[in-house]
Amino acid sequence: MDEVDSEALADVAYGIFDHLLTRRLQTQGKYLYALVEGGVDFTADLTETIGQFTDEYPQLAEALLARFGPVDTIYRMLCEGEGVIPSKTTQMYWIVQDAPGSAPEAIEDEHAGKWLIFQEPDRADAAWKKVRDATVAHDLGISAKVSTAKPNPDSRDSRRVIYVYTEDWADEPDVMRVRENLRRLGFVDRIGYKRNLETFAGEYAKKGKRVTYYSA
């Protein structure tokens, strides 16, 4: 296996590992950010996740541990903000926070859509924390996600972007309820809402063309 393949494999490995850890924690009513910010020890959950990962995906687990080292090194990396703080996250393009009870695949439904909030990098961490906490409190939509410090070749903007998803773009009262709650969080500048229909069609804003369905 050459170096390029090893790096690509490690990237895939980390994504699957992160998914397994998130699901393990959520089945217990836990969130990684709450454990990290609260100083709660989650070594046991991490060790069990690594064990599950090794059993199910031995080659990927080997690539993961080859890049990041043993469990205590990965634990320290998470405690320092990987997967929690946008500016400290370099292994994934996005941090995702689903609302409790919301299916992770709901944000991929063609009926869903999202408010787009653009932030300068030095303001994104604080903005994400507000959106994340409000999502968990069921004050916003079905999910939210934020771009991270990992350079994304598909990015069209130097700013960070936060997506705040709602279940149905056609449910205007719900879409605007979320918008009003975002205002209460301090996001008072006009923002756009984009349907998944346009995203799936590969349509993006450019000079003379807007793809946002709502603007408020």
Backbone as numpy.savetxt, mean C-alpha at the origin, in Angstrom:
# Nx Ny Nz CAx CAy CAz Cx Cy Cz
22.10 -19.62 -11.57 21.25 -18.42 -11.57 22.13 -17.18 -11.57
21.97 -16.29 -12.53 22.83 -15.12 -12.59 22.32 -14.04 -11.65
23.09 -12.93 -11.55 22.77 -11.89 -10.57 21.42 -11.23 -10.85
21.12 -10.98 -12.11 19.85 -10.34 -12.46 18.69 -11.22 -12.02
18.79 -12.51 -12.30 17.73 -13.42 -11.92 17.58 -13.49 -10.40
18.69 -13.45 -9.68 18.67 -13.50 -8.22 17.96 -12.28 -7.64
18.25 -11.12 -8.20 17.61 -9.90 -7.73 16.11 -9.92 -8.02
15.74 -10.34 -9.22 14.33 -10.41 -9.58 13.60 -11.41 -8.69
14.23 -12.52 -8.41 13.63 -13.54 -7.56 13.43 -13.01 -6.14
14.40 -12.26 -5.65 14.30 -11.69 -4.31 13.17 -10.67 -4.24
12.98 -9.91 -5.32 11.87 -8.95 -5.36 10.53 -9.67 -5.25
10.38 -10.74 -6.03 9.15 -11.53 -5.98 8.99 -12.14 -4.60
10.07 -12.64 -4.05 10.04 -13.27 -2.74 9.55 -12.30 -1.67
10.05 -11.07 -1.71 9.66 -10.12 -0.68 8.18 -9.77 -0.80
7.68 -9.63 -2.01 6.27 -9.33 -2.19 5.37 -10.41 -1.61
5.71 -11.67 -1.84 4.90 -12.77 -1.32 5.04 -12.84 0.20
6.26 -12.67 0.70 6.48 -12.66 2.14 5.65 -11.57 2.82
5.66 -10.37 2.25 4.89 -9.27 2.83 3.41 -9.61 2.86
2.91 -10.22 1.80 1.50 -10.62 1.74 1.19 -11.62 2.84
2.04 -12.62 3.02 1.81 -13.65 4.04 1.83 -13.05 5.44
2.77 -12.14 5.69 2.86 -11.52 7.01 1.63 -10.67 7.29
1.21 -9.89 6.30 0.03 -9.04 6.46 -1.20 -9.87 6.77
-1.39 -10.96 6.03 -2.56 -11.81 6.24 -2.50 -12.50 7.61
-1.33 -12.96 8.02 -1.20 -13.59 9.33 -1.59 -12.62 10.44
-1.09 -11.41 10.34 -1.39 -10.42 11.37 -2.87 -10.06 11.37
-3.45 -9.87 10.19 -4.84 -9.44 10.12 -5.81 -10.50 10.62
-5.47 -11.77 10.48 -6.34 -12.81 11.01 -6.40 -12.75 12.54
-5.42 -12.08 13.13 -5.39 -11.90 14.59 -5.83 -10.49 14.99
-6.32 -9.73 14.01 -6.73 -8.37 14.31 -5.57 -7.42 14.54
-4.43 -7.74 13.95 -3.24 -6.91 14.13 -2.85 -6.23 12.82
-2.13 -5.13 12.95 -1.58 -4.43 11.78 -0.10 -4.16 12.04
0.71 -4.34 11.01 2.14 -4.14 11.16 2.45 -2.74 11.67
1.80 -1.72 11.10 2.11 -0.35 11.51 1.82 -0.14 12.99
0.73 -0.75 13.52 0.38 -0.57 14.92 1.40 -1.25 15.83
1.89 -2.40 15.41 2.91 -3.10 16.19 4.20 -2.29 16.22
4.61 -1.80 15.06 5.85 -1.04 14.97 5.74 0.27 15.75
4.68 1.02 15.52 4.53 2.32 16.18 4.26 2.18 17.67
3.69 1.05 18.06 3.41 0.82 19.48 4.54 0.13 20.22
5.59 -0.23 19.49 6.72 -0.91 20.12 6.38 -2.31 20.62
5.43 -2.95 19.95 4.99 -4.29 20.36 5.85 -5.34 19.65
6.34 -6.30 20.41 7.18 -7.35 19.84 6.34 -8.30 18.97
6.74 -8.47 17.71 6.03 -9.39 16.82 6.99 -10.43 16.24
8.05 -10.71 16.97 9.04 -11.67 16.52 8.42 -13.04 16.23
7.50 -13.48 17.10 6.90 -14.80 16.92 6.12 -14.86 15.60
5.34 -13.82 15.32 4.57 -13.80 14.06 5.50 -13.79 12.86
6.57 -13.03 12.95 7.52 -12.96 11.84 8.20 -14.31 11.63
8.62 -14.95 12.71 9.29 -16.25 12.62 8.36 -17.30 12.02
7.10 -17.29 12.44 6.13 -18.25 11.91 5.87 -17.99 10.42
5.85 -16.72 10.04 5.63 -16.39 8.63 6.81 -16.87 7.78
8.01 -16.64 8.26 9.20 -17.11 7.54 9.17 -18.63 7.42
8.75 -19.30 8.48 8.66 -20.76 8.44 7.64 -21.23 7.41
6.48 -20.59 7.39 5.46 -20.93 6.39 5.97 -20.67 4.98
6.62 -19.53 4.82 7.16 -19.15 3.52 8.19 -20.18 3.04
9.05 -20.62 3.95 10.08 -21.60 3.60 9.47 -22.93 3.20
8.41 -23.33 3.91 7.75 -24.60 3.59 7.06 -24.55 2.23
6.41 -23.41 1.93 5.62 -23.31 0.72 6.43 -22.88 -0.50
7.44 -22.06 -0.29 8.23 -21.52 -1.41 9.73 -21.58 -1.07
10.29 -22.77 -0.98 11.69 -22.90 -0.52 12.69 -22.10 -1.35
12.55 -22.06 -2.67 13.49 -21.32 -3.50 13.37 -19.81 -3.26
12.15 -19.34 -3.14 11.94 -17.93 -2.88 12.42 -17.55 -1.48
12.21 -18.42 -0.52 12.68 -18.16 0.84 14.21 -18.06 0.86
14.85 -18.91 0.08 16.31 -18.85 -0.01 16.77 -17.51 -0.57
16.06 -17.03 -1.60 16.40 -15.74 -2.20 16.15 -14.59 -1.22
15.06 -14.69 -0.46 14.73 -13.66 0.52 15.81 -13.55 1.59
16.18 -14.69 2.16 17.16 -14.69 3.24 18.55 -14.35 2.73
18.84 -14.69 1.46 20.14 -14.34 0.88 20.29 -12.83 0.76
19.20 -12.14 0.44 19.28 -10.68 0.30 19.24 -9.98 1.65
18.35 -10.39 2.53 18.10 -9.61 3.75 18.74 -10.20 5.01
19.15 -11.45 4.96 19.76 -12.03 6.14 18.74 -12.75 7.01
19.10 -13.08 8.25 18.24 -13.87 9.13 17.02 -13.09 9.61
16.17 -13.77 10.36 14.91 -13.20 10.81 15.11 -11.92 11.61
16.12 -11.88 12.48 16.29 -10.69 13.30 16.66 -9.47 12.47
17.34 -9.68 11.35 17.68 -8.57 10.45 16.42 -8.05 9.76
15.55 -8.96 9.31 14.29 -8.57 8.69 13.41 -7.86 9.71
13.40 -8.37 10.92 12.61 -7.75 11.99 13.05 -6.30 12.21
14.34 -6.09 12.28 14.87 -4.74 12.49 14.50 -3.82 11.32
14.57 -4.35 10.11 14.22 -3.57 8.92 12.76 -3.11 8.99
11.86 -4.00 9.40 10.45 -3.65 9.52 10.24 -2.61 10.62
10.94 -2.78 11.73 10.81 -1.83 12.83 11.33 -0.44 12.45
12.22 -0.38 11.49 12.75 0.90 11.04 11.85 1.58 10.01
10.76 0.89 9.61 9.76 1.54 8.76 9.48 0.90 7.43
10.18 -0.16 7.06 9.89 -0.84 5.80 8.46 -1.37 5.82
7.66 -0.96 4.83 6.28 -1.40 4.75 5.33 -0.64 5.66
5.86 0.36 6.36 5.06 1.16 7.29 5.10 2.64 6.91
6.29 3.15 6.66 6.50 4.57 6.37 6.93 4.70 4.90
6.24 5.50 4.12 6.58 5.60 2.69 8.05 5.95 2.43
8.59 6.91 3.17 9.97 7.34 2.94 11.00 6.30 3.36
10.58 5.33 4.17 11.49 4.29 4.66 11.29 2.96 3.93
10.36 2.93 2.99 10.04 1.69 2.28 10.74 1.68 0.93
11.65 0.73 0.75 12.44 0.64 -0.49 12.31 -0.71 -1.18
11.57 -1.63 -0.60 11.45 -2.96 -1.19 10.15 -3.15 -1.98
9.19 -2.23 -1.80 7.90 -2.33 -2.49 7.55 -0.96 -3.05
6.84 -0.96 -4.17 6.41 0.30 -4.77 5.25 0.94 -4.01
4.48 0.11 -3.29 3.28 0.60 -2.63 3.15 0.02 -1.23
2.58 0.82 -0.33 2.08 0.31 0.94 0.56 0.33 0.83
-0.08 -0.77 1.16 -1.53 -0.89 1.03 -2.15 -1.09 2.41
-3.26 -0.43 2.64 -4.03 -0.63 3.87 -5.49 -0.82 3.52
-5.99 -2.05 3.67 -7.40 -2.34 3.45 -8.21 -1.98 4.68
-9.44 -1.55 4.47 -10.35 -1.34 5.59 -10.70 -2.70 6.19
-10.89 -2.78 7.50 -11.26 -4.07 8.11 -12.51 -4.65 7.46
-12.43 -5.92 7.11 -13.57 -6.59 6.49 -13.63 -6.46 4.98
-12.76 -5.64 4.41 -12.76 -5.45 2.96 -11.83 -6.47 2.31
-12.30 -7.10 1.25 -11.49 -8.08 0.54 -10.36 -7.37 -0.22
-9.13 -7.87 -0.15 -8.00 -7.22 -0.83 -8.23 -7.05 -2.33
-8.97 -7.98 -2.94 -9.18 -7.90 -4.39 -10.23 -6.87 -4.78
-10.91 -6.27 -3.79 -11.98 -5.32 -4.09 -11.47 -4.11 -4.86
-10.22 -3.72 -4.63 -9.70 -2.53 -5.32 -9.44 -2.81 -6.80
-9.50 -4.07 -7.21 -9.28 -4.42 -8.60 -10.59 -4.56 -9.38
-11.71 -4.38 -8.71 -13.01 -4.50 -9.37 -13.22 -3.33 -10.32
-13.84 -3.58 -11.45 -14.05 -2.50 -12.43 -15.03 -1.44 -11.93
-15.81 -1.76 -10.91 -16.75 -0.79 -10.36 -16.07 0.17 -9.38
-14.88 -0.18 -8.93 -14.19 0.65 -7.94 -13.52 1.85 -8.60
-13.14 2.78 -7.76 -12.40 3.94 -8.23 -11.67 4.55 -7.05
-10.93 5.64 -7.29 -10.14 6.19 -6.18 -9.92 7.70 -6.32
-9.90 8.35 -5.16 -9.45 9.72 -5.08 -7.92 9.73 -5.11
-7.34 10.65 -5.84 -5.89 10.75 -5.97 -5.38 11.98 -5.22
-4.51 11.75 -4.27 -3.93 12.83 -3.48 -2.42 12.85 -3.73
-1.93 13.91 -4.34 -0.50 14.04 -4.60 0.16 14.86 -3.51
1.30 14.37 -3.03 2.02 15.03 -1.94 3.51 15.09 -2.26
4.15 16.18 -1.86 5.60 16.23 -1.95 6.18 15.16 -1.02
7.33 14.59 -1.39 7.88 13.48 -0.59 8.03 13.79 0.90
8.39 15.05 1.24 8.60 15.37 2.65 7.30 15.52 3.44
6.16 15.47 2.74 4.87 15.57 3.41 4.07 14.27 3.35
4.58 13.32 2.58 3.81 12.10 2.31 3.66 11.20 3.54
4.67 11.13 4.38 4.59 10.23 5.54 3.44 10.63 6.46
3.35 11.91 6.78 2.30 12.40 7.67 0.93 12.26 7.01
0.86 12.55 5.71 -0.41 12.44 4.99 -0.88 10.99 4.96
0.04 10.07 4.71 -0.33 8.65 4.66 -0.85 8.18 6.01
-0.23 8.61 7.09 -0.68 8.17 8.41 -2.13 8.59 8.65
-2.50 9.80 8.25 -3.88 10.25 8.41 -4.83 9.37 7.61
-4.49 9.11 6.35 -5.36 8.31 5.48 -5.43 6.88 5.96
-4.30 6.33 6.32 -4.24 4.94 6.81 -5.11 4.75 8.03
-4.96 5.62 9.02 -5.72 5.48 10.26 -7.22 5.66 10.02
-7.57 6.60 9.14 -8.99 6.83 8.84 -9.59 5.65 8.08
-8.78 4.99 7.24 -9.25 3.80 6.52 -9.55 2.68 7.49
-8.66 2.45 8.44 -8.87 1.40 9.43 -10.08 1.71 10.31
-10.35 2.99 10.53 -11.49 3.41 11.35 -12.81 3.42 10.58
-12.78 3.00 9.30 -13.96 2.98 8.44 -14.50 4.37 8.15
-13.64 5.38 8.20 -14.06 6.74 7.91 -13.91 7.10 6.43
-13.22 6.25 5.67 -13.00 6.52 4.25 -13.60 5.40 3.42
-12.79 4.80 2.53 -13.33 3.80 1.63 -12.88 2.39 1.97
-12.83 1.56 0.93 -12.53 0.14 1.13 -11.04 -0.12 1.30
-10.20 0.81 0.84 -8.76 0.59 0.92 -8.05 1.90 0.58
-6.74 1.92 0.87 -5.90 3.05 0.47 -4.50 2.52 0.23
-3.76 3.23 -0.61 -2.37 2.85 -0.80 -1.55 4.09 -1.15
-0.25 4.00 -0.90 0.64 5.14 -1.10 1.91 4.67 -1.81
2.41 5.48 -2.71 3.68 5.15 -3.37 4.82 5.38 -2.39
5.92 4.69 -2.59 7.02 4.68 -1.63 8.30 5.25 -2.23
9.38 5.11 -1.45 10.68 5.61 -1.87 11.36 4.71 -2.90
10.79 3.55 -3.17 11.39 2.69 -4.19 11.14 3.30 -5.56
12.20 3.59 -6.32 12.02 4.20 -7.65 11.16 3.33 -8.54
10.10 3.93 -9.07 9.15 3.20 -9.90 9.29 3.66 -11.35
9.70 2.77 -12.25 9.88 3.17 -13.65 8.58 3.60 -14.33
7.44 3.24 -13.75 6.15 3.60 -14.33 5.62 4.94 -13.81
6.32 5.54 -12.85 5.84 6.78 -12.25 5.92 7.93 -13.24
4.88 8.77 -13.25 4.84 9.94 -14.12 4.98 11.23 -13.33
5.31 11.13 -12.05 5.35 12.31 -11.19 6.40 12.09 -10.10
7.12 13.14 -9.76 8.14 13.03 -8.71 7.51 13.04 -7.32
6.23 13.40 -7.24 5.55 13.43 -5.95 5.07 12.03 -5.57
4.77 11.85 -4.29 4.12 10.63 -3.85 2.62 10.77 -4.16
1.97 9.65 -4.37 0.54 9.67 -4.59 -0.15 8.71 -3.63
-1.26 9.15 -3.07 -2.09 8.33 -2.20 -3.41 8.06 -2.92
-3.78 6.80 -3.03 -5.06 6.41 -3.61 -6.02 6.08 -2.47
-7.20 6.65 -2.51 -8.24 6.34 -1.53 -9.41 5.73 -2.29
-9.59 4.42 -2.16 -10.54 3.67 -2.96 -11.95 3.67 -2.38
-12.93 3.73 -3.28 -14.31 3.48 -2.90 -14.81 2.29 -3.72
-15.86 1.66 -3.22 -16.32 0.39 -3.81 -16.97 0.56 -5.17
-17.71 1.68 -5.35 -18.51 1.84 -6.56 -18.47 3.29 -7.01
-17.85 3.54 -8.15 -17.72 4.91 -8.64 -19.09 5.54 -8.92
-20.09 4.70 -9.22 -21.42 5.22 -9.53 -22.20 5.63 -8.29
-21.73 5.24 -7.12 -22.39 5.61 -5.86 -21.86 6.98 -5.45
-22.39 8.02 -6.09 -21.86 9.37 -5.87 -21.96 9.83 -4.41
-23.05 9.54 -3.70 -23.11 9.95 -2.29 -21.95 9.38 -1.47
-21.61 8.10 -1.70 -20.50 7.49 -0.96 -19.17 8.09 -1.39
-19.00 8.30 -2.69 -17.76 8.91 -3.19 -17.56 10.28 -2.57
-18.62 11.08 -2.48 -18.50 12.42 -1.93 -18.41 12.42 -0.40
-18.98 11.41 0.22 -18.80 11.25 1.67 -17.31 11.08 1.99
-16.64 10.24 1.20 -15.21 10.03 1.40 -14.45 11.33 1.15
-14.86 12.05 0.10 -14.19 13.32 -0.18 -14.34 14.30 0.98
-15.51 14.37 1.56 -15.74 15.29 2.67 -14.89 14.89 3.88
-14.77 13.60 4.13 -13.95 13.15 5.25 -12.47 13.43 4.99
-12.05 13.38 3.73 -10.68 13.76 3.41 -10.44 15.24 3.70
-11.43 16.06 3.44 -11.31 17.49 3.78 -11.12 17.66 5.29
-11.86 16.88 6.05 -11.73 16.97 7.51 -10.34 16.55 7.98
-9.70 15.73 7.19 -8.33 15.32 7.52 -7.29 16.36 7.09
-7.74 17.38 6.38 -6.83 18.44 5.97 -6.53 18.50 4.50
-7.12 17.61 3.70 -6.88 17.60 2.26 -7.94 18.46 1.58
-7.71 19.76 1.62 -8.73 20.72 1.18 -8.56 21.17 -0.26
-7.39 20.99 -0.85 -7.20 21.37 -2.25 -8.03 20.44 -3.15
-8.43 20.96 -4.31 -9.22 20.16 -5.25 -8.43 18.93 -5.70
-9.06 17.79 -5.69 -8.43 16.55 -6.14 -9.36 15.84 -7.12
-8.83 14.88 -7.85 -9.61 14.14 -8.83 -9.89 12.72 -8.40
-10.97 12.18 -8.94 -11.37 10.79 -8.69 -11.33 10.05 -10.02
-10.62 8.94 -10.06 -10.46 8.18 -11.28 -11.10 6.80 -11.15
-11.89 6.44 -12.12 -12.50 5.11 -12.12 -11.48 4.05 -12.54
-11.66 2.84 -12.05 -10.81 1.74 -12.49 -10.96 1.48 -13.98
-12.11 1.82 -14.52 -12.35 1.61 -15.95 -11.28 2.32 -16.78
-10.97 3.57 -16.41 -9.94 4.32 -17.14 -8.54 3.77 -16.85
-8.32 3.38 -15.61 -7.01 2.81 -15.25 -6.75 1.53 -16.03
-7.74 0.65 -16.08 -7.59 -0.62 -16.78 -7.40 -0.40 -18.28
-7.95 0.69 -18.80 -7.82 0.99 -20.22 -6.50 1.69 -20.54
-5.69 1.93 -19.49 -4.40 2.58 -19.70 -4.50 4.05 -20.02
-5.57 4.69 -19.57 -5.77 6.11 -19.86 -5.22 6.96 -18.72
-4.34 7.91 -19.08 -3.73 8.79 -18.09 -3.86 10.23 -18.55
-3.85 11.12 -17.56 -3.99 12.54 -17.88 -2.80 13.03 -18.68
-3.08 13.87 -19.64 -2.02 14.53 -20.40 -2.58 15.85 -20.90
-1.74 16.66 -21.49 -2.16 18.00 -21.90 -3.40 17.92 -22.79
-4.43 18.66 -22.36 -5.67 18.71 -23.14 -6.61 17.55 -22.88
-6.23 16.64 -21.98 -7.08 15.48 -21.71 -7.10 15.18 -20.22
-8.29 15.07 -19.68 -8.46 14.68 -18.29 -9.15 13.33 -18.23
-8.76 12.52 -17.25 -9.38 11.22 -17.13 -10.08 11.05 -15.78
-10.12 12.11 -14.99 -10.82 12.02 -13.72 -12.33 12.13 -13.93
-13.08 11.32 -13.21 -14.53 11.28 -13.37 -15.21 12.33 -12.49
-14.68 12.49 -11.28 -15.14 13.55 -10.39 -13.96 14.45 -10.05
-14.26 15.67 -9.67 -13.25 16.62 -9.20 -13.89 17.44 -8.09
-13.27 17.47 -6.94 -13.89 18.18 -5.82 -12.83 18.58 -4.78
